[in-house]
Every structure is written in structure tokens, then in C-alpha cells.
Amino acid sequence: MNALLRRVWIGLAATLIVSLAAVVLPDHVQIQDDGRIHLGAPASTPSPSAVAPTPESTSPPLTRDAVDEVIRTAVSAAGLDPEQGRPTVAVGASMNRTGWVAVREKAAAQSEMDTICADLERQGWTPNPNGDRPDASRSYKRGGWYLLVSTRGKTQAPSTTSALTDSQTYLTLTGLQLDLSDIPLPEITVRIG
């Protein structure tokens, strides 16, 4: 009985890990019809039912300074002053992370987020439709960077910020540089039962 429970728990844990990976990195996780899960580069012969991921624009790798400028431009396009918000990562603290956050009225935050997202697409950022919630968060990728645009309520507020009123929320842009192309990931088959 213990061996069966152990196999069930291992199967559940593997399924959870793969599911999370599929949401965060949809281009690097393919689940085939036969139950095989491929991590890493797309399989050489994808099944006919597999949906091809949206190709990323062929842009050179971006620097943190370039991503900071992208964020400032998108925030300005939404009619906001980038200086009214604050960076989420100190300048020079990390070259592969950046971000911006501002307290906004809930009534305006959604349209501001929509405008920011439209400007990111105008700047050549590729949207990632997997796992996004259009009313709360959207993610984009370009030049080795991933950007998450979100509105966060006060229950998810960063601990270093002031308290929000019931009519306020946080408008946040978070950038993270990831390069997973050099990491060889094995093929994993998950079977339960």
C-alpha cells in the first residue's frame, strides 16, 4: 500500500510541476497525445494535434536599460508619469530583473493596463496567451526577457508599500531575463496507475 501511495504522490507532484512549467514557459513544454511530456526545445516531430507556439520576433537580446526604457515608454503611452510610480528593483542591483509599480484607482487601472499592453505589442513584444487573465495579468516576451503586466489587489501587495484604500490597486510591470536555450532538459513520461 505504501508503494502505491508513493507512486501516486510522485505522479501528482510531477503533474503539478509540469503544469506549472507549461504555464510559465509554454514554448519549452510540450504534452503529446500519448502522455509523453517534452521539456526543452520543441520535439523534432510534434504530433499533428499540437498547437504551434507563436514565434518570438527575431530581435537581438535586450539589456536591462533597454527594458527599463520599454517600461517607461509603455507607462507614458497610458498617460501616466513614470516618475509617479517606483522601480521594483534598484538600478544596478540586478541586470536580469527590473520592474515598475504605482498605486492606481481600480476604475482606471484596467484601461491603463490595456493601453500599456497595446504599446508593448506596438514595440514588438510577443504576447503569451497561456495562463494570462486579461482582467488581471498579461505576459509578453522579447529578446530573452519576459514582462508581466498586472493589477494586484491589496491582499497581494508588496510589504514595503503603503496600505491601499478599497478603491485602489497596484499597477505593476515586472521584467525578468531568462535564457533557457542552453539548458538541456530530459524527456519525461508521467504515468499514474
mmCIF file with all atom_site columns, C-alpha atoms in Angstrom:
data_model
loop_
_atom_site.group_PDB
_atom_site.id
_atom_site.type_symbol
_atom_site.label_atom_id
_atom_site.label_alt_id
_atom_site.label_comp_id
_atom_site.label_asym_id
_atom_site.label_entity_id
_atom_site.label_seq_id
_atom_site.pdbx_PDB_ins_code
_atom_site.Cartn_x
_atom_site.Cartn_y
_atom_site.Cartn_z
_atom_site.occupancy
_atom_site.B_iso_or_equiv
_atom_site.pdbx_formal_charge
_atom_site.auth_seq_id
_atom_site.auth_comp_id
_atom_site.auth_asym_id
_atom_site.auth_atom_id
_atom_site.pdbx_PDB_model_num
ATOM 1   C CA . MET A 1 1   ? 0.000   0.000  0.000   1.00 0.00 ? 1   MET A CA 1
ATOM 2   C CA . ASN A 1 2   ? 2.851   2.420  0.838   1.00 0.00 ? 2   ASN A CA 1
ATOM 3   C CA . ALA A 1 3   ? 4.472   1.811  -2.547  1.00 0.00 ? 3   ALA A CA 1
ATOM 4   C CA . LEU A 1 4   ? 1.185   2.618  -4.317  1.00 0.00 ? 4   LEU A CA 1
ATOM 5   C CA . LEU A 1 5   ? 0.725   5.829  -2.313  1.00 0.00 ? 5   LEU A CA 1
ATOM 6   C CA . ARG A 1 6   ? 4.301   6.837  -3.013  1.00 0.00 ? 6   ARG A CA 1
ATOM 7   C CA . ARG A 1 7   ? 3.769   6.327  -6.776  1.00 0.00 ? 7   ARG A CA 1
ATOM 8   C CA . VAL A 1 8   ? 0.536   8.348  -6.652  1.00 0.00 ? 8   VAL A CA 1
ATOM 9   C CA . TRP A 1 9   ? 2.237   11.218 -4.793  1.00 0.00 ? 9   TRP A CA 1
ATOM 10  C CA . ILE A 1 10  ? 5.191   11.199 -7.160  1.00 0.00 ? 10  ILE A CA 1
ATOM 11  C CA . GLY A 1 11  ? 2.823   11.213 -10.140 1.00 0.00 ? 11  GLY A CA 1
ATOM 12  C CA . LEU A 1 12  ? 0.812   14.088 -8.677  1.00 0.00 ? 12  LEU A CA 1
ATOM 13  C CA . ALA A 1 13  ? 3.953   16.072 -7.898  1.00 0.00 ? 13  ALA A CA 1
ATOM 14  C CA . ALA A 1 14  ? 5.327   15.523 -11.409 1.00 0.00 ? 14  ALA A CA 1
ATOM 15  C CA . THR A 1 15  ? 1.998   16.552 -12.940 1.00 0.00 ? 15  THR A CA 1
ATOM 16  C CA . LEU A 1 16  ? 1.914   19.723 -10.840 1.00 0.00 ? 16  LEU A CA 1
ATOM 17  C CA . ILE A 1 17  ? 5.488   20.653 -11.762 1.00 0.00 ? 17  ILE A CA 1
ATOM 18  C CA . VAL A 1 18  ? 4.889   20.084 -15.464 1.00 0.00 ? 18  VAL A CA 1
ATOM 19  C CA . SER A 1 19  ? 1.612   22.020 -15.355 1.00 0.00 ? 19  SER A CA 1
ATOM 20  C CA . LEU A 1 20  ? 3.322   24.993 -13.729 1.00 0.00 ? 20  LEU A CA 1
ATOM 21  C CA . ALA A 1 21  ? 6.158   24.814 -16.236 1.00 0.00 ? 21  ALA A CA 1
ATOM 22  C CA . ALA A 1 22  ? 3.644   24.731 -19.110 1.00 0.00 ? 22  ALA A CA 1
ATOM 23  C CA . VAL A 1 23  ? 2.047   27.949 -17.871 1.00 0.00 ? 23  VAL A CA 1
ATOM 24  C CA . VAL A 1 24  ? 5.306   29.806 -17.209 1.00 0.00 ? 24  VAL A CA 1
ATOM 25  C CA . LEU A 1 25  ? 7.294   28.553 -20.223 1.00 0.00 ? 25  LEU A CA 1
ATOM 26  C CA . PRO A 1 26  ? 4.807   27.300 -22.827 1.00 0.00 ? 26  PRO A CA 1
ATOM 27  C CA . ASP A 1 27  ? 7.431   27.212 -25.611 1.00 0.00 ? 27  ASP A CA 1
ATOM 28  C CA . HIS A 1 28  ? 9.566   24.756 -23.620 1.00 0.00 ? 28  HIS A CA 1
ATOM 29  C CA . VAL A 1 29  ? 6.909   22.238 -22.552 1.00 0.00 ? 29  VAL A CA 1
ATOM 30  C CA . GLN A 1 30  ? 5.006   20.058 -24.996 1.00 0.00 ? 30  GLN A CA 1
ATOM 31  C CA . ILE A 1 31  ? 2.483   17.443 -23.870 1.00 0.00 ? 31  ILE A CA 1
ATOM 32  C CA . GLN A 1 32  ? 1.909   14.824 -26.554 1.00 0.00 ? 32  GLN A CA 1
ATOM 33  C CA . ASP A 1 33  ? -1.303  12.853 -27.154 1.00 0.00 ? 33  ASP A CA 1
ATOM 34  C CA . ASP A 1 34  ? 0.360   9.665  -25.904 1.00 0.00 ? 34  ASP A CA 1
ATOM 35  C CA . GLY A 1 35  ? 1.079   11.243 -22.488 1.00 0.00 ? 35  GLY A CA 1
ATOM 36  C CA . ARG A 1 36  ? 4.739   11.996 -23.113 1.00 0.00 ? 36  ARG A CA 1
ATOM 37  C CA . ILE A 1 37  ? 5.930   15.351 -21.852 1.00 0.00 ? 37  ILE A CA 1
ATOM 38  C CA . HIS A 1 38  ? 8.847   17.045 -23.569 1.00 0.00 ? 38  HIS A CA 1
ATOM 39  C CA . LEU A 1 39  ? 10.812  19.690 -21.666 1.00 0.00 ? 39  LEU A CA 1
ATOM 40  C CA . GLY A 1 40  ? 13.232  21.916 -23.522 1.00 0.00 ? 40  GLY A CA 1
ATOM 41  C CA . ALA A 1 41  ? 13.342  22.614 -27.235 1.00 0.00 ? 41  ALA A CA 1
ATOM 42  C CA . PRO A 1 42  ? 10.281  21.520 -29.227 1.00 0.00 ? 42  PRO A CA 1
ATOM 43  C CA . ALA A 1 43  ? 10.258  17.846 -30.150 1.00 0.00 ? 43  ALA A CA 1
ATOM 44  C CA . SER A 1 44  ? 11.564  17.097 -33.622 1.00 0.00 ? 44  SER A CA 1
ATOM 45  C CA . THR A 1 45  ? 8.271   15.538 -34.712 1.00 0.00 ? 45  THR A CA 1
ATOM 46  C CA . PRO A 1 46  ? 5.366   17.238 -32.952 1.00 0.00 ? 46  PRO A CA 1
ATOM 47  C CA . SER A 1 47  ? 2.014   15.494 -33.076 1.00 0.00 ? 47  SER A CA 1
ATOM 48  C CA . PRO A 1 48  ? -0.482  16.864 -35.600 1.00 0.00 ? 48  PRO A CA 1
ATOM 49  C CA . SER A 1 49  ? -2.817  17.979 -32.814 1.00 0.00 ? 49  SER A CA 1
ATOM 50  C CA . ALA A 1 50  ? -0.140  20.078 -31.074 1.00 0.00 ? 50  ALA A CA 1
ATOM 51  C CA . VAL A 1 51  ? -0.655  23.821 -31.413 1.00 0.00 ? 51  VAL A CA 1
ATOM 52  C CA . ALA A 1 52  ? 2.402   25.637 -32.717 1.00 0.00 ? 52  ALA A CA 1
ATOM 53  C CA . PRO A 1 53  ? 3.581   28.372 -30.332 1.00 0.00 ? 53  PRO A CA 1
ATOM 54  C CA . THR A 1 54  ? 3.574   31.968 -31.527 1.00 0.00 ? 54  THR A CA 1
ATOM 55  C CA . PRO A 1 55  ? 7.074   32.649 -32.869 1.00 0.00 ? 55  PRO A CA 1
ATOM 56  C CA . GLU A 1 56  ? 9.004   35.312 -30.993 1.00 0.00 ? 56  GLU A CA 1
ATOM 57  C CA . SER A 1 57  ? 10.085  38.274 -33.026 1.00 0.00 ? 57  SER A CA 1
ATOM 58  C CA . THR A 1 58  ? 13.677  37.920 -34.168 1.00 0.00 ? 58  THR A CA 1
ATOM 59  C CA . SER A 1 59  ? 15.070  40.723 -32.061 1.00 0.00 ? 59  SER A CA 1
ATOM 60  C CA . PRO A 1 60  ? 18.545  40.891 -30.573 1.00 0.00 ? 60  PRO A CA 1
ATOM 61  C CA . PRO A 1 61  ? 18.964  40.297 -26.829 1.00 0.00 ? 61  PRO A CA 1
ATOM 62  C CA . LEU A 1 62  ? 17.871  43.287 -24.777 1.00 0.00 ? 62  LEU A CA 1
ATOM 63  C CA . THR A 1 63  ? 19.767  44.934 -21.947 1.00 0.00 ? 63  THR A CA 1
ATOM 64  C CA . ARG A 1 64  ? 18.139  45.901 -18.669 1.00 0.00 ? 64  ARG A CA 1
ATOM 65  C CA . ASP A 1 65  ? 18.436  49.577 -19.636 1.00 0.00 ? 65  ASP A CA 1
ATOM 66  C CA . ALA A 1 66  ? 16.543  48.868 -22.857 1.00 0.00 ? 66  ALA A CA 1
ATOM 67  C CA . VAL A 1 67  ? 13.779  47.060 -20.934 1.00 0.00 ? 67  VAL A CA 1
ATOM 68  C CA . ASP A 1 68  ? 13.589  49.956 -18.454 1.00 0.00 ? 68  ASP A CA 1
ATOM 69  C CA . GLU A 1 69  ? 13.073  52.300 -21.423 1.00 0.00 ? 69  GLU A CA 1
ATOM 70  C CA . VAL A 1 70  ? 10.375  49.978 -22.834 1.00 0.00 ? 70  VAL A CA 1
ATOM 71  C CA . ILE A 1 71  ? 8.571   50.135 -19.472 1.00 0.00 ? 71  ILE A CA 1
ATOM 72  C CA . ARG A 1 72  ? 8.840   53.951 -19.302 1.00 0.00 ? 72  ARG A CA 1
ATOM 73  C CA . THR A 1 73  ? 7.529   54.268 -22.872 1.00 0.00 ? 73  THR A CA 1
ATOM 74  C CA . ALA A 1 74  ? 4.570   51.920 -22.249 1.00 0.00 ? 74  ALA A CA 1
ATOM 75  C CA . VAL A 1 75  ? 3.668   53.669 -18.982 1.00 0.00 ? 75  VAL A CA 1
ATOM 76  C CA . SER A 1 76  ? 3.821   57.058 -20.722 1.00 0.00 ? 76  SER A CA 1
ATOM 77  C CA . ALA A 1 77  ? 1.606   55.737 -23.543 1.00 0.00 ? 77  ALA A CA 1
ATOM 78  C CA . ALA A 1 78  ? -1.055  55.031 -20.894 1.00 0.00 ? 78  ALA A CA 1
ATOM 79  C CA . GLY A 1 79  ? -0.976  58.712 -19.911 1.00 0.00 ? 79  GLY A CA 1
ATOM 80  C CA . LEU A 1 80  ? 0.957   58.062 -16.696 1.00 0.00 ? 80  LEU A CA 1
ATOM 81  C CA . ASP A 1 81  ? 4.126   59.739 -15.479 1.00 0.00 ? 81  ASP A CA 1
ATOM 82  C CA . PRO A 1 82  ? 6.741   57.002 -14.903 1.00 0.00 ? 82  PRO A CA 1
ATOM 83  C CA . GLU A 1 83  ? 8.149   59.099 -12.051 1.00 0.00 ? 83  GLU A CA 1
ATOM 84  C CA . GLN A 1 84  ? 4.859   58.810 -10.114 1.00 0.00 ? 84  GLN A CA 1
ATOM 85  C CA . GLY A 1 85  ? 5.486   55.088 -9.684  1.00 0.00 ? 85  GLY A CA 1
ATOM 86  C CA . ARG A 1 86  ? 8.624   53.491 -8.350  1.00 0.00 ? 86  ARG A CA 1
ATOM 87  C CA . PRO A 1 87  ? 11.071  50.862 -9.586  1.00 0.00 ? 87  PRO A CA 1
ATOM 88  C CA . THR A 1 88  ? 10.676  47.407 -8.048  1.00 0.00 ? 88  THR A CA 1
ATOM 89  C CA . VAL A 1 89  ? 14.396  46.629 -8.425  1.00 0.00 ? 89  VAL A CA 1
ATOM 90  C CA . ALA A 1 90  ? 17.051  49.225 -7.596  1.00 0.00 ? 90  ALA A CA 1
ATOM 91  C CA . VAL A 1 91  ? 19.171  50.452 -10.505 1.00 0.00 ? 91  VAL A CA 1
ATOM 92  C CA . GLY A 1 92  ? 22.361  48.382 -10.658 1.00 0.00 ? 92  GLY A CA 1
ATOM 93  C CA . ALA A 1 93  ? 21.039  45.785 -8.182  1.00 0.00 ? 93  ALA A CA 1
ATOM 94  C CA . SER A 1 94  ? 20.328  43.162 -10.837 1.00 0.00 ? 94  SER A CA 1
ATOM 95  C CA . MET A 1 95  ? 20.956  43.108 -14.556 1.00 0.00 ? 95  MET A CA 1
ATOM 96  C CA . ASN A 1 96  ? 18.329  40.417 -15.245 1.00 0.00 ? 96  ASN A CA 1
ATOM 97  C CA . ARG A 1 97  ? 15.366  41.814 -13.272 1.00 0.00 ? 97  ARG A CA 1
ATOM 98  C CA . THR A 1 98  ? 13.501  45.091 -13.393 1.00 0.00 ? 98  THR A CA 1
ATOM 99  C CA . GLY A 1 99  ? 10.062  46.500 -12.826 1.00 0.00 ? 99  GLY A CA 1
ATOM 100 C CA . TRP A 1 100 ? 7.777   49.419 -12.022 1.00 0.00 ? 100 TRP A CA 1
ATOM 101 C CA . VAL A 1 101 ? 4.789   49.745 -9.671  1.00 0.00 ? 101 VAL A CA 1
ATOM 102 C CA . ALA A 1 102 ? 2.283   52.505 -8.938  1.00 0.00 ? 102 ALA A CA 1
ATOM 103 C CA . VAL A 1 103 ? -0.848  52.860 -6.829  1.00 0.00 ? 103 VAL A CA 1
ATOM 104 C CA . ARG A 1 104 ? -3.819  53.419 -9.132  1.00 0.00 ? 104 ARG A CA 1
ATOM 105 C CA . GLU A 1 105 ? -7.567  53.768 -8.791  1.00 0.00 ? 105 GLU A CA 1
ATOM 106 C CA . LYS A 1 106 ? -9.263  50.459 -9.633  1.00 0.00 ? 106 LYS A CA 1
ATOM 107 C CA . ALA A 1 107 ? -11.665 52.241 -12.005 1.00 0.00 ? 107 ALA A CA 1
ATOM 108 C CA . ALA A 1 108 ? -8.761  53.399 -14.201 1.00 0.00 ? 108 ALA A CA 1
ATOM 109 C CA . ALA A 1 109 ? -6.266  50.552 -13.716 1.00 0.00 ? 109 ALA A CA 1
ATOM 110 C CA . GLN A 1 110 ? -7.828  48.155 -16.231 1.00 0.00 ? 110 GLN A CA 1
ATOM 111 C CA . SER A 1 111 ? -7.861  50.665 -19.107 1.00 0.00 ? 111 SER A CA 1
ATOM 112 C CA . GLU A 1 112 ? -4.305  51.761 -18.204 1.00 0.00 ? 112 GLU A CA 1
ATOM 113 C CA . MET A 1 113 ? -3.195  48.125 -18.262 1.00 0.00 ? 113 MET A CA 1
ATOM 114 C CA . ASP A 1 114 ? -4.889  47.635 -21.659 1.00 0.00 ? 114 ASP A CA 1
ATOM 115 C CA . THR A 1 115 ? -3.071  50.684 -23.071 1.00 0.00 ? 115 THR A CA 1
ATOM 116 C CA . ILE A 1 116 ? 0.287   49.542 -21.667 1.00 0.00 ? 116 ILE A CA 1
ATOM 117 C CA . CYS A 1 117 ? -0.203  46.085 -23.216 1.00 0.00 ? 117 CYS A CA 1
ATOM 118 C CA . ALA A 1 118 ? -1.153  47.594 -26.590 1.00 0.00 ? 118 ALA A CA 1
ATOM 119 C CA . ASP A 1 119 ? 2.004   49.711 -26.500 1.00 0.00 ? 119 ASP A CA 1
ATOM 120 C CA . LEU A 1 120 ? 4.175   46.690 -25.643 1.00 0.00 ? 120 LEU A CA 1
ATOM 121 C CA . GLU A 1 121 ? 2.788   44.911 -28.701 1.00 0.00 ? 121 GLU A CA 1
ATOM 122 C CA . ARG A 1 122 ? 3.449   48.050 -30.792 1.00 0.00 ? 122 ARG A CA 1
ATOM 123 C CA . GLN A 1 123 ? 7.062   47.928 -29.549 1.00 0.00 ? 123 GLN A CA 1
ATOM 124 C CA . GLY A 1 124 ? 7.403   44.342 -30.812 1.00 0.00 ? 124 GLY A CA 1
ATOM 125 C CA . TRP A 1 125 ? 6.732   42.321 -27.650 1.00 0.00 ? 125 TRP A CA 1
ATOM 126 C CA . THR A 1 126 ? 5.056   38.966 -28.317 1.00 0.00 ? 126 THR A CA 1
ATOM 127 C CA . PRO A 1 127 ? 2.037   38.186 -26.117 1.00 0.00 ? 127 PRO A CA 1
ATOM 128 C CA . ASN A 1 128 ? 1.925   34.900 -24.250 1.00 0.00 ? 128 ASN A CA 1
ATOM 129 C CA . PRO A 1 129 ? -1.736  33.812 -24.146 1.00 0.00 ? 129 PRO A CA 1
ATOM 130 C CA . ASN A 1 130 ? -1.145  30.752 -21.937 1.00 0.00 ? 130 ASN A CA 1
ATOM 131 C CA . GLY A 1 131 ? -2.208  31.325 -18.365 1.00 0.00 ? 131 GLY A CA 1
ATOM 132 C CA . ASP A 1 132 ? -2.967  35.027 -18.768 1.00 0.00 ? 132 ASP A CA 1
ATOM 133 C CA . ARG A 1 133 ? -6.032  36.561 -17.183 1.00 0.00 ? 133 ARG A CA 1
ATOM 134 C CA . PRO A 1 134 ? -6.869  39.585 -19.378 1.00 0.00 ? 134 PRO A CA 1
ATOM 135 C CA . ASP A 1 135 ? -8.567  41.371 -16.488 1.00 0.00 ? 135 ASP A CA 1
ATOM 136 C CA . ALA A 1 136 ? -5.658  40.856 -14.043 1.00 0.00 ? 136 ALA A CA 1
ATOM 137 C CA . SER A 1 137 ? -2.366  39.969 -15.787 1.00 0.00 ? 137 SER A CA 1
ATOM 138 C CA . ARG A 1 138 ? -0.772  39.558 -19.202 1.00 0.00 ? 138 ARG A CA 1
ATOM 139 C CA . SER A 1 139 ? 2.713   38.424 -20.121 1.00 0.00 ? 139 SER A CA 1
ATOM 140 C CA . TYR A 1 140 ? 4.999   39.210 -23.054 1.00 0.00 ? 140 TYR A CA 1
ATOM 141 C CA . LYS A 1 141 ? 8.417   38.148 -24.310 1.00 0.00 ? 141 LYS A CA 1
ATOM 142 C CA . ARG A 1 142 ? 11.142  39.660 -26.447 1.00 0.00 ? 142 ARG A CA 1
ATOM 143 C CA . GLY A 1 143 ? 14.918  39.470 -26.721 1.00 0.00 ? 143 GLY A CA 1
ATOM 144 C CA . GLY A 1 144 ? 15.335  36.976 -23.855 1.00 0.00 ? 144 GLY A CA 1
ATOM 145 C CA . TRP A 1 145 ? 13.107  38.989 -21.491 1.00 0.00 ? 145 TRP A CA 1
ATOM 146 C CA . TYR A 1 146 ? 9.646   38.253 -20.110 1.00 0.00 ? 146 TYR A CA 1
ATOM 147 C CA . LEU A 1 147 ? 7.355   41.080 -18.976 1.00 0.00 ? 147 LEU A CA 1
ATOM 148 C CA . LEU A 1 148 ? 4.306   40.610 -16.752 1.00 0.00 ? 148 LEU A CA 1
ATOM 149 C CA . VAL A 1 149 ? 1.769   43.448 -16.626 1.00 0.00 ? 149 VAL A CA 1
ATOM 150 C CA . SER A 1 150 ? -0.703  43.128 -13.774 1.00 0.00 ? 150 SER A CA 1
ATOM 151 C CA . THR A 1 151 ? -3.128  44.827 -11.463 1.00 0.00 ? 151 THR A CA 1
ATOM 152 C CA . ARG A 1 152 ? -2.777  43.478 -7.951  1.00 0.00 ? 152 ARG A CA 1
ATOM 153 C CA . GLY A 1 153 ? -5.174  43.981 -5.086  1.00 0.00 ? 153 GLY A CA 1
ATOM 154 C CA . LYS A 1 154 ? -4.124  44.830 -1.592  1.00 0.00 ? 154 LYS A CA 1
ATOM 155 C CA . THR A 1 155 ? -4.056  41.176 -0.467  1.00 0.00 ? 155 THR A CA 1
ATOM 156 C CA . GLN A 1 156 ? -1.059  40.661 -2.788  1.00 0.00 ? 156 GLN A CA 1
ATOM 157 C CA . ALA A 1 157 ? 0.587   43.993 -2.069  1.00 0.00 ? 157 ALA A CA 1
ATOM 158 C CA . PRO A 1 158 ? 4.352   44.195 -1.642  1.00 0.00 ? 158 PRO A CA 1
ATOM 159 C CA . SER A 1 159 ? 5.185   44.507 2.054   1.00 0.00 ? 159 SER A CA 1
ATOM 160 C CA . THR A 1 160 ? 7.303   47.631 1.534   1.00 0.00 ? 160 THR A CA 1
ATOM 161 C CA . THR A 1 161 ? 4.465   49.723 0.142   1.00 0.00 ? 161 THR A CA 1
ATOM 162 C CA . SER A 1 162 ? 1.815   51.747 1.887   1.00 0.00 ? 162 SER A CA 1
ATOM 163 C CA . ALA A 1 163 ? -1.676  50.445 2.535   1.00 0.00 ? 163 ALA A CA 1
ATOM 164 C CA . LEU A 1 164 ? -4.295  50.794 -0.177  1.00 0.00 ? 164 LEU A CA 1
ATOM 165 C CA . THR A 1 165 ? -7.832  52.040 0.156   1.00 0.00 ? 165 THR A CA 1
ATOM 166 C CA . ASP A 1 166 ? -10.707 49.875 -1.094  1.00 0.00 ? 166 ASP A CA 1
ATOM 167 C CA . SER A 1 167 ? -10.805 51.839 -4.362  1.00 0.00 ? 167 SER A CA 1
ATOM 168 C CA . GLN A 1 168 ? -7.079  51.386 -5.124  1.00 0.00 ? 168 GLN A CA 1
ATOM 169 C CA . THR A 1 169 ? -4.899  48.681 -6.617  1.00 0.00 ? 169 THR A CA 1
ATOM 170 C CA . TYR A 1 170 ? -1.296  48.270 -7.787  1.00 0.00 ? 170 TYR A CA 1
ATOM 171 C CA . LEU A 1 171 ? -0.418  48.538 -11.471 1.00 0.00 ? 171 LEU A CA 1
ATOM 172 C CA . THR A 1 172 ? 2.793   46.562 -11.916 1.00 0.00 ? 172 THR A CA 1
ATOM 173 C CA . LEU A 1 173 ? 5.231   45.770 -14.731 1.00 0.00 ? 173 LEU A CA 1
ATOM 174 C CA . THR A 1 174 ? 7.758   43.065 -13.856 1.00 0.00 ? 174 THR A CA 1
ATOM 175 C CA . GLY A 1 175 ? 10.639  42.140 -16.170 1.00 0.00 ? 175 GLY A CA 1
ATOM 176 C CA . LEU A 1 176 ? 12.768  39.005 -15.923 1.00 0.00 ? 176 LEU A CA 1
ATOM 177 C CA . GLN A 1 177 ? 15.547  37.883 -18.256 1.00 0.00 ? 177 GLN A CA 1
ATOM 178 C CA . LEU A 1 178 ? 15.603  34.135 -18.867 1.00 0.00 ? 178 LEU A CA 1
ATOM 179 C CA . ASP A 1 179 ? 17.794  32.154 -21.239 1.00 0.00 ? 179 ASP A CA 1
ATOM 180 C CA . LEU A 1 180 ? 16.760  28.523 -21.148 1.00 0.00 ? 180 LEU A CA 1
ATOM 181 C CA . SER A 1 181 ? 18.050  27.604 -24.588 1.00 0.00 ? 181 SER A CA 1
ATOM 182 C CA . ASP A 1 182 ? 21.362  26.293 -23.260 1.00 0.00 ? 182 ASP A CA 1
ATOM 183 C CA . ILE A 1 183 ? 19.804  24.081 -20.581 1.00 0.00 ? 183 ILE A CA 1
ATOM 184 C CA . PRO A 1 184 ? 19.313  20.509 -21.805 1.00 0.00 ? 184 PRO A CA 1
ATOM 185 C CA . LEU A 1 185 ? 16.074  19.196 -20.348 1.00 0.00 ? 185 LEU A CA 1
ATOM 186 C CA . PRO A 1 186 ? 15.241  15.473 -20.469 1.00 0.00 ? 186 PRO A CA 1
ATOM 187 C CA . GLU A 1 187 ? 12.076  13.893 -21.820 1.00 0.00 ? 187 GLU A CA 1
ATOM 188 C CA . ILE A 1 188 ? 9.781   12.806 -19.006 1.00 0.00 ? 188 ILE A CA 1
ATOM 189 C CA . THR A 1 189 ? 6.886   10.387 -19.203 1.00 0.00 ? 189 THR A CA 1
ATOM 190 C CA . VAL A 1 190 ? 4.304   10.593 -16.450 1.00 0.00 ? 190 VAL A CA 1
ATOM 191 C CA . ARG A 1 191 ? 2.097   7.566  -15.858 1.00 0.00 ? 191 ARG A CA 1
ATOM 192 C CA . ILE A 1 192 ? -0.317  7.213  -12.976 1.00 0.00 ? 192 ILE A CA 1
ATOM 193 C CA . GLY A 1 193 ? -1.744  3.829  -12.140 1.00 0.00 ? 193 GLY A CA 1
#
